[in-house]
Tab-separated table of C-alpha atoms and ligand atoms in Angstrom:
chain	number	residue	atom	x	y	z
A	129	MET	CA	13.219	24.570	9.255
A	130	ARG	CA	15.524	22.166	6.817
A	131	PHE	CA	13.628	18.662	6.762
A	132	MET	CA	15.020	15.541	4.789
A	133	VAL	CA	12.692	13.206	3.486
A	134	LEU	CA	14.638	9.776	3.002
A	135	GLY	CA	12.407	7.593	0.174
A	136	GLY	CA	10.678	8.504	-2.697
A	137	GLY	CA	7.379	6.199	-2.907
A	138	LEU	CA	3.922	6.484	-2.200
A	139	ALA	CA	5.165	7.374	1.667
A	140	GLY	CA	7.936	9.948	0.968
A	141	VAL	CA	6.370	12.101	-1.961
A	142	PRO	CA	2.843	13.144	-0.044
A	143	THR	CA	5.314	13.395	3.082
A	144	ALA	CA	7.655	16.084	1.590
A	145	TRP	CA	4.792	17.565	-0.122
A	146	TYR	CA	2.952	18.574	3.005
A	147	LEU	CA	6.095	19.547	4.671
A	148	HIS	CA	7.003	21.561	1.876
A	149	GLN	CA	3.354	23.616	1.744
A	150	SER	CA	4.311	24.369	5.596
A	151	GLY	CA	6.930	26.475	4.662
A	152	HIS	CA	9.803	24.220	4.908
A	153	GLU	CA	13.127	23.840	3.047
A	154	VAL	CA	12.966	19.805	1.830
A	155	THR	CA	15.215	17.759	0.230
A	156	LEU	CA	13.523	14.230	-0.698
A	157	ILE	CA	15.953	11.373	-1.527
A	158	ASP	CA	15.654	8.147	-3.300
A	159	ARG	CA	18.479	5.870	-4.542
A	160	ALA	CA	16.503	4.871	-7.704
A	161	PRO	CA	16.855	7.396	-11.140
A	162	ALA	CA	13.197	7.917	-11.133
A	163	LEU	CA	10.474	8.370	-8.280
A	164	ALA	CA	7.962	5.677	-7.222
A	165	ALA	CA	10.700	3.059	-9.186
A	166	GLU	CA	10.239	0.335	-6.381
A	167	GLY	CA	7.023	-0.706	-4.088
A	168	SER	CA	4.952	2.058	-5.596
A	169	HIS	CA	5.750	1.363	-9.195
A	170	ALA	CA	2.891	-0.664	-10.003
A	171	ASN	CA	0.466	-1.702	-7.473
A	172	GLY	CA	-3.073	-2.630	-7.519
A	173	ALA	CA	-4.017	0.689	-8.101
A	174	ILE	CA	-7.058	0.931	-5.989
A	175	LEU	CA	-7.307	3.392	-3.338
A	176	HIS	CA	-9.850	1.331	-1.079
A	177	ALA	CA	-11.008	2.749	2.371
A	178	GLY	CA	-13.585	-0.320	2.616
A	179	ASN	CA	-10.587	-2.805	2.406
A	180	ALA	CA	-8.330	-0.944	4.987
A	181	GLU	CA	-8.560	-3.913	7.471
A	182	PRO	CA	-5.306	-5.292	8.831
A	183	TRP	CA	-4.103	-8.672	7.409
A	184	ASN	CA	-4.048	-10.056	11.044
A	185	SER	CA	-7.553	-11.533	11.363
A	186	PRO	CA	-8.911	-14.099	13.297
A	187	ALA	CA	-9.681	-15.824	9.491
A	188	VAL	CA	-5.967	-15.481	8.684
A	189	VAL	CA	-4.711	-19.040	10.546
A	190	GLY	CA	-7.350	-20.935	8.301
A	191	GLN	CA	-6.363	-19.280	5.395
A	192	LEU	CA	-2.734	-19.921	6.014
A	193	LEU	CA	-3.143	-23.475	7.068
A	194	ARG	CA	-5.237	-24.021	3.337
A	195	TRP	CA	-2.512	-22.208	1.100
A	196	ILE	CA	0.656	-23.282	2.974
A	197	GLY	CA	2.967	-25.582	0.274
A	198	ARG	CA	1.242	-24.541	-2.626
A	199	GLU	CA	3.408	-22.743	-5.226
A	200	ASP	CA	0.235	-21.376	-7.246
A	201	SER	CA	-1.272	-19.970	-3.599
A	202	PRO	CA	-1.740	-16.363	-2.864
A	203	LEU	CA	0.474	-16.730	-0.301
A	204	LEU	CA	3.998	-18.272	-0.384
A	205	LEU	CA	6.349	-18.773	2.335
A	206	ARG	CA	10.108	-19.483	1.090
A	207	PRO	CA	11.204	-21.919	3.761
A	208	GLY	CA	14.445	-19.855	3.516
A	209	GLN	CA	12.548	-16.979	5.302
A	210	LEU	CA	11.409	-19.300	8.385
A	211	PRO	CA	14.101	-18.117	10.721
A	212	ASN	CA	13.367	-14.170	9.715
A	213	LEU	CA	9.819	-14.519	10.169
A	214	ALA	CA	9.925	-17.494	13.310
A	215	PHE	CA	9.153	-14.460	15.928
A	216	TRP	CA	7.517	-12.066	14.002
A	217	GLY	CA	5.199	-14.575	12.704
A	218	LEU	CA	4.094	-15.267	16.324
A	219	ARG	CA	3.206	-11.707	16.843
A	220	PHE	CA	1.612	-11.261	13.973
A	221	LEU	CA	-0.669	-14.164	14.844
A	222	TRP	CA	-1.345	-12.577	18.390
A	223	HIS	CA	-2.257	-9.193	16.562
A	224	SER	CA	-4.840	-11.297	14.640
A	225	ARG	CA	-7.124	-12.039	17.656
A	226	ALA	CA	-10.582	-10.459	17.096
A	227	ALA	CA	-10.020	-7.399	19.551
A	228	PRO	CA	-6.171	-6.307	17.864
A	229	TYR	CA	-8.263	-7.199	14.833
A	230	ARG	CA	-11.265	-4.485	15.509
A	231	PHE	CA	-8.912	-2.043	16.714
A	232	GLY	CA	-6.662	-2.148	13.603
A	233	LEU	CA	-9.367	-1.828	11.456
A	234	GLU	CA	-10.719	1.185	13.059
A	235	VAL	CA	-6.879	2.848	13.324
A	236	ASN	CA	-6.406	1.735	9.623
A	237	THR	CA	-10.025	2.666	8.299
A	238	ARG	CA	-10.080	6.260	9.926
A	239	LEU	CA	-6.517	7.349	8.141
A	240	ALA	CA	-8.060	5.545	4.841
A	241	VAL	CA	-11.091	8.173	5.023
A	242	TYR	CA	-9.101	11.260	6.271
A	243	SER	CA	-6.706	10.346	3.092
A	244	ARG	CA	-9.851	10.627	0.739
A	245	GLN	CA	-10.050	14.116	1.839
A	246	CYS	CA	-6.248	14.901	1.374
A	247	MET	CA	-5.903	13.558	-1.849
A	248	GLU	CA	-8.594	16.102	-3.344
A	249	GLU	CA	-5.956	18.972	-2.292
A	250	LEU	CA	-2.900	16.738	-3.712
A	251	ALA	CA	-4.759	15.656	-7.254
A	252	ALA	CA	-5.646	19.424	-7.787
A	253	ASN	CA	-1.629	19.903	-7.453
A	254	THR	CA	-0.761	17.086	-9.693
A	255	GLY	CA	-3.646	17.808	-12.364
A	256	ASP	CA	-4.718	15.118	-14.674
A	257	GLY	CA	-2.241	12.384	-16.164
A	258	TRP	CA	-2.204	9.535	-13.429
A	259	ASP	CA	-5.892	7.814	-14.811
A	260	ARG	CA	-7.413	8.566	-11.731
A	261	ALA	CA	-11.225	7.496	-11.659
A	262	GLN	CA	-13.657	7.891	-8.841
A	263	ARG	CA	-15.949	5.274	-9.811
A	264	GLY	CA	-16.054	3.398	-6.703
A	265	SER	CA	-14.739	-0.436	-6.372
A	266	LEU	CA	-16.508	-3.775	-6.141
A	267	LYS	CA	-15.835	-6.471	-3.895
A	268	VAL	CA	-17.321	-9.904	-5.352
A	269	CYS	CA	-17.541	-12.649	-3.450
A	270	ARG	CA	-17.907	-16.460	-4.638
A	271	SER	CA	-18.381	-18.168	-1.649
A	272	GLN	CA	-20.597	-18.248	1.205
A	273	ARG	CA	-18.168	-17.872	3.658
A	274	SER	CA	-16.386	-15.215	2.060
A	275	LEU	CA	-20.158	-13.329	1.381
A	276	ASP	CA	-20.695	-13.568	5.237
A	277	GLU	CA	-17.787	-12.381	6.261
A	278	VAL	CA	-17.835	-9.492	3.894
A	279	LEU	CA	-22.008	-8.700	4.673
A	280	GLY	CA	-20.818	-9.266	8.320
A	281	GLY	CA	-18.611	-6.209	8.343
A	282	VAL	CA	-20.763	-3.770	6.477
A	283	GLU	CA	-22.136	-2.186	9.389
A	284	THR	CA	-18.696	-1.844	11.033
A	285	LEU	CA	-17.583	0.015	7.879
A	286	ARG	CA	-20.720	2.521	7.900
A	287	GLU	CA	-20.058	3.330	11.537
A	288	LEU	CA	-16.318	3.954	10.412
A	289	GLY	CA	-17.779	6.464	7.658
A	290	VAL	CA	-17.224	4.129	4.754
A	291	ALA	CA	-20.256	4.372	2.051
A	292	VAL	CA	-21.018	0.913	1.247
A	293	GLU	CA	-23.841	-1.068	-0.751
A	294	GLU	CA	-24.723	-4.644	-0.382
A	295	LEU	CA	-25.322	-6.384	-3.779
A	296	ASP	CA	-26.905	-9.480	-4.713
A	297	ARG	CA	-25.310	-11.730	-7.708
A	298	THR	CA	-27.723	-9.667	-10.410
A	299	ARG	CA	-26.440	-6.246	-8.839
A	300	VAL	CA	-22.946	-7.297	-8.936
A	301	LEU	CA	-23.414	-8.145	-12.761
A	302	ALA	CA	-25.268	-4.740	-13.333
A	303	HIS	CA	-22.564	-2.789	-11.653
A	304	GLU	CA	-19.911	-4.723	-13.694
A	305	PRO	CA	-21.260	-6.497	-16.895
A	306	ALA	CA	-17.451	-7.255	-17.648
A	307	LEU	CA	-17.841	-9.855	-15.195
A	308	ALA	CA	-20.807	-11.532	-16.436
A	309	ASP	CA	-19.240	-14.207	-18.785
A	310	GLY	CA	-17.236	-15.906	-15.741
A	311	ALA	CA	-19.622	-15.418	-12.895
A	312	ASP	CA	-21.155	-18.744	-12.664
A	313	ASP	CA	-19.726	-18.866	-9.016
A	314	VAL	CA	-20.586	-15.440	-8.287
A	315	LEU	CA	-22.772	-15.123	-5.062
A	316	GLY	CA	-22.907	-11.315	-4.127
A	317	GLY	CA	-20.832	-8.649	-3.013
A	318	VAL	CA	-20.647	-4.815	-1.864
A	319	TYR	CA	-19.827	-1.707	-3.658
A	320	PHE	CA	-17.939	0.828	-2.309
A	321	PRO	CA	-19.405	4.149	-4.204
A	322	GLU	CA	-16.441	6.622	-2.712
A	323	ASP	CA	-13.208	4.340	-3.447
A	324	GLN	CA	-11.109	5.387	-6.468
A	325	SER	CA	-8.406	4.098	-8.519
A	326	GLY	CA	-5.372	5.500	-10.415
A	327	ASP	CA	-1.738	5.242	-11.404
A	328	PRO	CA	0.434	5.478	-8.224
A	329	CYS	CA	3.813	5.609	-10.228
A	330	GLN	CA	1.953	8.575	-12.554
A	331	PHE	CA	0.886	10.337	-9.489
A	332	CYS	CA	4.083	10.019	-7.536
A	333	ARG	CA	6.035	11.585	-10.247
A	334	ARG	CA	3.621	14.422	-10.806
A	335	LEU	CA	3.527	15.249	-7.581
A	336	GLY	CA	7.425	15.203	-7.463
A	337	ALA	CA	7.535	17.513	-10.065
A	338	ARG	CA	5.277	20.335	-8.741
A	339	LEU	CA	7.364	19.628	-5.652
A	340	GLU	CA	10.559	20.129	-7.388
A	341	ALA	CA	9.414	23.057	-9.479
A	342	GLY	CA	8.112	24.904	-6.023
A	343	GLY	CA	11.624	24.851	-5.063
A	344	ALA	CA	12.147	21.541	-3.456
A	345	GLN	CA	15.355	19.529	-4.034
A	346	VAL	CA	14.863	16.128	-5.325
A	347	GLU	CA	18.167	13.956	-5.174
A	348	LEU	CA	17.536	10.898	-7.311
A	349	GLY	CA	19.985	8.134	-8.121
A	350	THR	CA	21.449	8.692	-4.586
A	351	SER	CA	21.653	5.722	-2.280
A	352	ILE	CA	21.680	6.389	1.346
A	353	GLN	CA	24.178	4.000	3.420
A	354	ARG	CA	23.577	5.081	6.852
A	355	LEU	CA	22.620	7.946	9.268
A	356	GLU	CA	24.996	9.713	11.203
A	357	ARG	CA	24.150	10.415	15.001
A	358	ASP	CA	25.157	12.981	17.814
A	359	GLY	CA	23.542	11.550	21.237
A	360	ALA	CA	19.716	11.674	20.793
A	361	ARG	CA	20.035	13.633	17.537
A	362	VAL	CA	20.615	12.371	13.926
A	363	THR	CA	22.946	14.947	12.166
A	364	ALA	CA	23.324	13.736	8.394
A	365	VAL	CA	22.636	11.488	5.850
A	366	VAL	CA	25.586	9.451	4.578
A	367	THR	CA	24.982	8.457	0.865
A	368	ASP	CA	26.899	7.173	-2.273
A	369	ARG	CA	27.183	11.146	-3.620
A	370	GLY	CA	28.115	12.401	-0.539
A	371	ARG	CA	26.846	13.821	3.043
A	372	PHE	CA	23.518	15.770	3.455
A	373	THR	CA	22.710	17.470	6.732
A	374	ALA	CA	19.496	18.806	7.992
A	375	ASP	CA	17.493	20.086	11.060
A	376	ARG	CA	14.812	17.108	10.988
A	377	PHE	CA	14.672	13.832	9.023
A	378	VAL	CA	11.757	11.317	7.953
A	379	ILE	CA	12.123	7.762	7.275
A	380	ALA	CA	10.098	6.451	3.945
A	381	THR	CA	12.253	4.022	2.755
A	382	GLY	CA	9.452	1.417	2.708
A	383	VAL	CA	10.865	-2.198	3.021
A	384	ASP	CA	14.362	-0.830	3.780
A	385	ALA	CA	13.408	1.098	7.028
A	386	PRO	CA	14.396	-1.455	9.124
A	387	GLN	CA	17.846	-1.912	8.263
A	388	LEU	CA	18.536	1.656	7.830
A	389	VAL	CA	17.578	2.693	11.440
A	390	ALA	CA	18.539	-0.715	13.214
A	391	PRO	CA	22.364	1.202	13.726
A	392	LEU	CA	20.496	3.725	15.796
A	393	GLY	CA	18.826	1.054	18.145
A	394	LEU	CA	15.527	1.053	16.823
A	395	ARG	CA	13.955	-2.147	15.862
A	396	LEU	CA	10.895	-1.783	13.484
A	397	PRO	CA	8.774	-5.015	13.327
A	398	ILE	CA	8.287	-4.923	9.201
A	399	ARG	CA	8.810	-7.523	6.776
A	400	ALA	CA	8.778	-7.204	3.105
A	401	VAL	CA	5.823	-9.005	1.732
A	402	LYS	CA	6.228	-9.269	-2.058
A	403	GLY	CA	3.104	-8.956	-4.506
A	404	TYR	CA	2.962	-9.351	-8.624
A	405	ALA	CA	1.302	-7.149	-10.751
A	406	ALA	CA	0.635	-6.846	-14.712
A	407	THR	CA	-0.287	-3.990	-16.824
A	408	ILE	CA	-2.281	-4.886	-19.975
A	409	PRO	CA	-3.353	-2.555	-22.967
A	410	THR	CA	-7.542	-2.990	-23.329
A	411	HIS	CA	-7.277	-0.966	-26.697
A	412	GLY	CA	-10.738	0.247	-25.393
A	413	HIS	CA	-12.162	-3.222	-25.908
A	414	ALA	CA	-15.763	-3.008	-24.464
A	415	ASP	CA	-15.150	-6.159	-22.680
A	416	ALA	CA	-12.810	-4.576	-20.628
A	417	PRO	CA	-13.998	-3.827	-16.787
A	418	ARG	CA	-15.197	-0.197	-15.867
A	419	LEU	CA	-14.823	-0.510	-12.333
A	420	PRO	CA	-12.133	-1.607	-9.969
A	421	VAL	CA	-12.870	-5.270	-8.605
A	422	ILE	CA	-11.579	-7.203	-5.985
A	423	ASP	CA	-12.242	-10.523	-5.825
A	424	ASP	CA	-12.397	-11.829	-2.095
A	425	ASP	CA	-12.500	-15.379	-2.793
A	426	ARG	CA	-9.562	-15.468	-5.747
A	427	LYS	CA	-7.061	-13.199	-4.012
A	428	VAL	CA	-6.768	-10.388	-6.869
A	429	VAL	CA	-7.317	-7.269	-7.807
A	430	MET	CA	-8.054	-5.952	-11.188
A	431	ALA	CA	-8.501	-1.774	-11.776
A	432	PRO	CA	-8.808	0.078	-15.378
A	433	LEU	CA	-6.209	2.569	-15.708
A	434	GLY	CA	-7.418	4.556	-18.952
A	435	ASN	CA	-6.719	2.184	-21.731
A	436	ARG	CA	-4.449	-0.546	-19.455
A	437	LEU	CA	-5.699	-3.075	-16.958
A	438	ARG	CA	-3.835	-3.591	-13.848
A	439	VAL	CA	-4.002	-6.799	-12.156
A	440	ALA	CA	-2.181	-7.705	-8.874
A	441	GLY	CA	-2.202	-10.205	-6.286
A	442	MET	CA	-0.113	-12.600	-4.155
A	443	ALA	CA	1.396	-12.284	-0.983
A	444	GLU	CA	5.145	-13.833	-0.799
A	445	PHE	CA	7.651	-14.082	2.130
A	446	ALA	CA	10.884	-14.466	0.287
A	447	GLY	CA	12.765	-11.406	2.052
A	448	HIS	CA	14.192	-8.668	-0.079
A	449	ASP	CA	14.487	-10.537	-3.361
A	450	ARG	CA	12.506	-8.243	-5.950
A	451	THR	CA	13.051	-10.662	-9.094
A	452	ILE	CA	9.959	-10.780	-11.252
A	453	HIS	CA	9.165	-14.957	-11.338
A	454	ARG	CA	7.045	-14.865	-14.521
A	455	HIS	CA	5.021	-17.693	-13.445
A	456	ARG	CA	3.594	-15.910	-10.644
A	457	VAL	CA	2.561	-13.094	-12.778
A	458	ASP	CA	1.382	-15.673	-15.128
A	459	ALA	CA	-0.827	-17.009	-12.300
A	460	VAL	CA	-2.174	-13.625	-11.299
A	461	VAL	CA	-3.000	-13.002	-14.610
A	462	ARG	CA	-4.781	-16.283	-15.378
A	463	THR	CA	-6.711	-15.898	-11.855
A	464	ALA	CA	-7.893	-12.347	-12.951
A	465	LEU	CA	-8.700	-12.953	-16.694
A	466	ALA	CA	-10.650	-16.209	-15.621
A	467	ALA	CA	-13.136	-13.797	-14.345
A	468	LEU	CA	-13.534	-11.833	-17.484
A	469	PRO	CA	-13.282	-14.605	-20.504
A	470	ALA	CA	-14.581	-12.223	-23.234
A	471	PHE	CA	-11.847	-9.879	-22.439
A	472	ALA	CA	-9.488	-12.679	-21.949
A	473	GLY	CA	-10.024	-13.794	-25.403
A	474	ARG	CA	-8.383	-10.651	-26.728
A	475	VAL	CA	-5.044	-10.264	-24.779
A	476	ASP	CA	-1.846	-10.369	-26.468
A	477	ASP	CA	0.306	-11.891	-23.863
A	478	ALA	CA	3.595	-10.122	-25.690
A	479	GLU	CA	1.688	-6.728	-24.403
A	480	ILE	CA	1.324	-7.462	-21.165
A	481	GLU	CA	4.065	-5.956	-18.613
A	482	PRO	CA	5.147	-8.156	-15.395
A	483	TRP	CA	6.047	-6.386	-12.142
A	484	ALA	CA	7.086	-7.493	-8.474
A	485	CYS	CA	7.421	-5.272	-5.732
A	486	LEU	CA	7.597	-5.525	-1.628
A	487	ARG	CA	5.011	-4.155	0.623
A	488	PRO	CA	6.306	-2.781	3.987
A	489	LEU	CA	4.010	-4.930	6.397
A	490	MET	CA	3.995	-3.945	10.265
A	491	VAL	CA	3.354	-7.127	12.847
A	492	ASP	CA	0.185	-5.308	13.607
A	493	GLY	CA	-0.667	-4.565	10.198
A	494	ARG	CA	-0.952	-0.805	10.774
A	495	PRO	CA	1.464	1.794	9.393
A	496	LEU	CA	4.068	3.339	11.684
A	497	ILE	CA	3.827	7.591	11.277
A	498	GLY	CA	5.841	10.066	13.392
A	499	SER	CA	8.153	10.253	16.333
A	500	THR	CA	10.938	8.093	17.222
A	501	PRO	CA	13.080	8.020	20.372
A	502	LEU	CA	15.637	10.214	18.497
A	503	GLU	CA	14.775	13.707	18.789
A	504	ASN	CA	14.546	14.965	15.369
A	505	LEU	CA	13.906	11.387	13.374
A	506	TYR	CA	10.299	10.560	12.224
A	507	LEU	CA	8.624	7.792	10.386
A	508	ASN	CA	6.133	6.972	7.524
A	509	THR	CA	6.437	3.596	6.440
A	510	GLY	CA	5.093	-0.129	7.021
A	511	ALA	CA	2.075	0.451	5.328
A	512	GLY	CA	1.492	-2.754	3.642
A	513	HIS	CA	-1.197	-3.825	1.422
A	514	LEU	CA	-2.481	0.066	2.029
A	515	GLY	CA	0.336	2.192	0.937
A	516	TRP	CA	-1.778	3.822	-2.027
A	517	THR	CA	-5.319	4.350	0.008
A	518	ILE	CA	-3.981	5.831	2.638
A	519	ALA	CA	-1.127	7.808	1.069
A	520	ALA	CA	-1.957	11.407	1.194
A	521	GLY	CA	-3.436	11.262	4.614
A	522	ALA	CA	-0.226	9.512	5.732
A	523	GLY	CA	1.751	12.120	4.007
A	524	ARG	CA	-0.246	14.801	5.666
A	525	LEU	CA	0.139	13.042	9.310
A	526	ALA	CA	3.652	12.468	9.065
A	527	ALA	CA	4.348	16.318	8.213
A	528	ASP	CA	2.194	17.651	10.890
A	529	LEU	CA	3.904	15.394	13.238
A	530	ALA	CA	7.257	16.040	12.027
A	531	CYS	CA	6.942	19.699	11.867
A	532	GLY	CA	5.081	20.232	15.300
A	533	GLN	CA	1.677	20.943	14.138
A	534	SER	CA	-1.554	19.518	15.814
A	535	PRO	CA	-2.522	16.587	13.482
A	536	GLU	CA	-6.013	16.743	11.923
A	537	ILE	CA	-6.684	12.959	13.028
A	538	ASP	CA	-6.173	11.092	16.097
A	539	PRO	CA	-2.637	9.536	15.443
A	540	SER	CA	-2.861	6.933	18.479
A	541	GLY	CA	-2.370	3.616	16.996
A	542	LEU	CA	0.055	4.467	14.523
A	543	LEU	CA	2.848	5.798	16.806
A	544	TYR	CA	5.964	4.087	17.590
A	545	GLU	CA	5.298	4.404	21.130
A	546	ARG	CA	3.059	1.091	20.515
A	547	GLN	CA	6.499	-1.100	20.092
A	548	ALA	CA	6.681	-1.224	23.970
A	549	ASN	CA	3.050	-3.019	23.970
B	164	LIG	C1	0.828	-6.472	-5.794
B	164	LIG	C2	0.550	-5.139	-4.955
B	164	LIG	C3	-0.514	-4.787	-4.859
B	164	LIG	C4	-0.959	-3.467	-4.113
B	164	LIG	N1	-1.864	-2.827	-4.413
B	164	LIG	C5	-2.394	-1.759	-3.650
B	164	LIG	C6	-3.553	-1.110	-3.670
B	164	LIG	O1	-4.367	-1.635	-4.864
B	164	LIG	N2	-3.814	-0.152	-3.043
B	164	LIG	C7	-3.105	0.224	-2.074
B	164	LIG	O2	-3.442	1.170	-1.340
B	164	LIG	N3	-2.029	-0.429	-2.154
B	164	LIG	C8	-1.301	-1.386	-2.570
B	164	LIG	N4	-0.226	-1.975	-2.731
B	164	LIG	C9	0.694	-1.351	-1.436
B	164	LIG	C10	1.368	-0.267	-1.710
B	164	LIG	O3	1.761	-0.537	-3.030
B	164	LIG	C11	2.603	-0.026	-0.707
B	164	LIG	O4	2.311	-0.115	0.415
B	164	LIG	C12	3.359	1.113	-1.252
B	164	LIG	O5	3.979	1.007	-2.312
B	164	LIG	C13	4.290	1.311	-0.033
B	164	LIG	O6	5.250	2.768	-0.636
B	164	LIG	P1	6.405	3.459	0.585
B	164	LIG	O7	6.904	4.654	-0.156
B	164	LIG	O8	6.118	2.937	1.855
B	164	LIG	O9	7.580	2.103	-0.151
B	164	LIG	P2	8.334	2.214	-1.707
B	164	LIG	O10	7.197	2.477	-2.712
B	164	LIG	O11	9.018	0.764	-1.830
B	164	LIG	O12	9.424	3.530	-1.258
B	164	LIG	C14	10.340	3.219	-0.997
B	164	LIG	C15	11.375	4.038	-1.482
B	164	LIG	O13	12.627	4.115	-1.000
B	164	LIG	C16	13.783	3.725	-1.277
B	164	LIG	N5	15.059	3.444	-0.908
B	164	LIG	C17	14.883	2.348	-0.230
B	164	LIG	N6	16.145	2.350	0.489
B	164	LIG	C18	16.759	3.440	0.064
B	164	LIG	C19	18.287	3.818	0.301
B	164	LIG	N7	18.977	3.343	1.026
B	164	LIG	N8	18.639	4.929	-0.081
B	164	LIG	C20	18.171	5.510	-1.123
B	164	LIG	N9	16.819	4.928	-1.208
B	164	LIG	C21	16.116	4.210	-0.807
B	164	LIG	C22	13.413	3.061	-2.780
B	164	LIG	O14	14.031	3.333	-3.917
B	164	LIG	C23	11.960	3.184	-2.954
B	164	LIG	O15	11.406	4.192	-3.835
B	164	LIG	C24	0.244	-2.860	-3.430
B	164	LIG	C25	1.123	-3.692	-3.037
B	164	LIG	C26	1.385	-4.638	-3.933
B	164	LIG	C27	3.100	-5.205	-3.745
């Protein structure tokens, strides 16, 4: 069969890879001149099955109230976005009740754990070159509220197949001595030994290169304008470089998926949540962290990538505005480096590479994978804050569902059908 995968980020590239591995003809299209040039370019770089909970949580309302209106807060709602978010926001809060949250946690964690297994296969094909590290990750808590919440979730995570170790303050610092100088308020945390980290952009580009070398067609610099339809089937993709036909199509265009499928009558309740990241050369300094760290109270993450440190954070509802606001990047860097005073003293601001990108967030905090009401149109989008964590598993699942193979995991909770609920 001839497949066309639309979008060359963390969702599209693994999907295309698995379709090609199943023996199909595959064309991957992206408007950018290189793969992973948008949302998947420079994220927090952590594959964290222990952090797969949806953002819709019972705690979210209190957090929103604390943060609203603060320009330096981890969450920012631009007033111009209110009309775009009003109904969606109410649905988001509806899914933040205890029962849907628990269901979302189970669904996402199942996919994240599966993804770890699939990643072994993909990594064997990409080889090195994306600064992969399998050292686990550390979640650090600086308030009693966050520590209670994190420790309260440990048993559930274990039941869902995630290895997790509870840590007191001393053991947090033993795991990551680089935190010691900025740890006055650290109360404890958890260690996830099976988590990993790596550069998502280099991963996508290496896997894409292998895909192309294996005979798949990768059409970069090709902007999709619309999908053509005949009855219940999509017949072609119309781009600025001509019309492409295929038997089946998979949409993996991240935050742009809703606009693309809306003319076909499909409504995807996905909104863009902007985040900021910075890449900082470490020049081998011993004071740089060795482990990926999630700072639960400060809402920033940091991950070593070879001789660089990636820091990331913020959730900004600003529509599809991709502007890199330097003051927001600086706020993320400042917050992250406050935990690493010894390393911070060695950072040269001129060497910091800023980035901003958009997370495609589904209203219920779970990705959207599989078939649609159109016979030959499939989805892999809506991964929100989890696109790297689930990339391999979601790609495999999307490919299996699109080519009619039985998936290795239960896809319920991820399918388009739930839109009806
Ligand atoms: C600050 C930040 C930190 C993050 N940290 C982590 C983390 O530590 N761990 C984790 O698991 N996840 C993390 N994420 C989430 C993760 O980065 C995203 O979920 C993921 O990148 C989404 O991938 P995607 O392929 O769906 O979207 P994208 O990477 O945006 O890919 C969509 C592609 O579609 C293409 N496209 C769109 N429209 C068209 C069109 N009309 N024509 C042609 N091409 C088109 C785009 O060019 C783009 O390449 C983070 C996100 C942010 C913002």
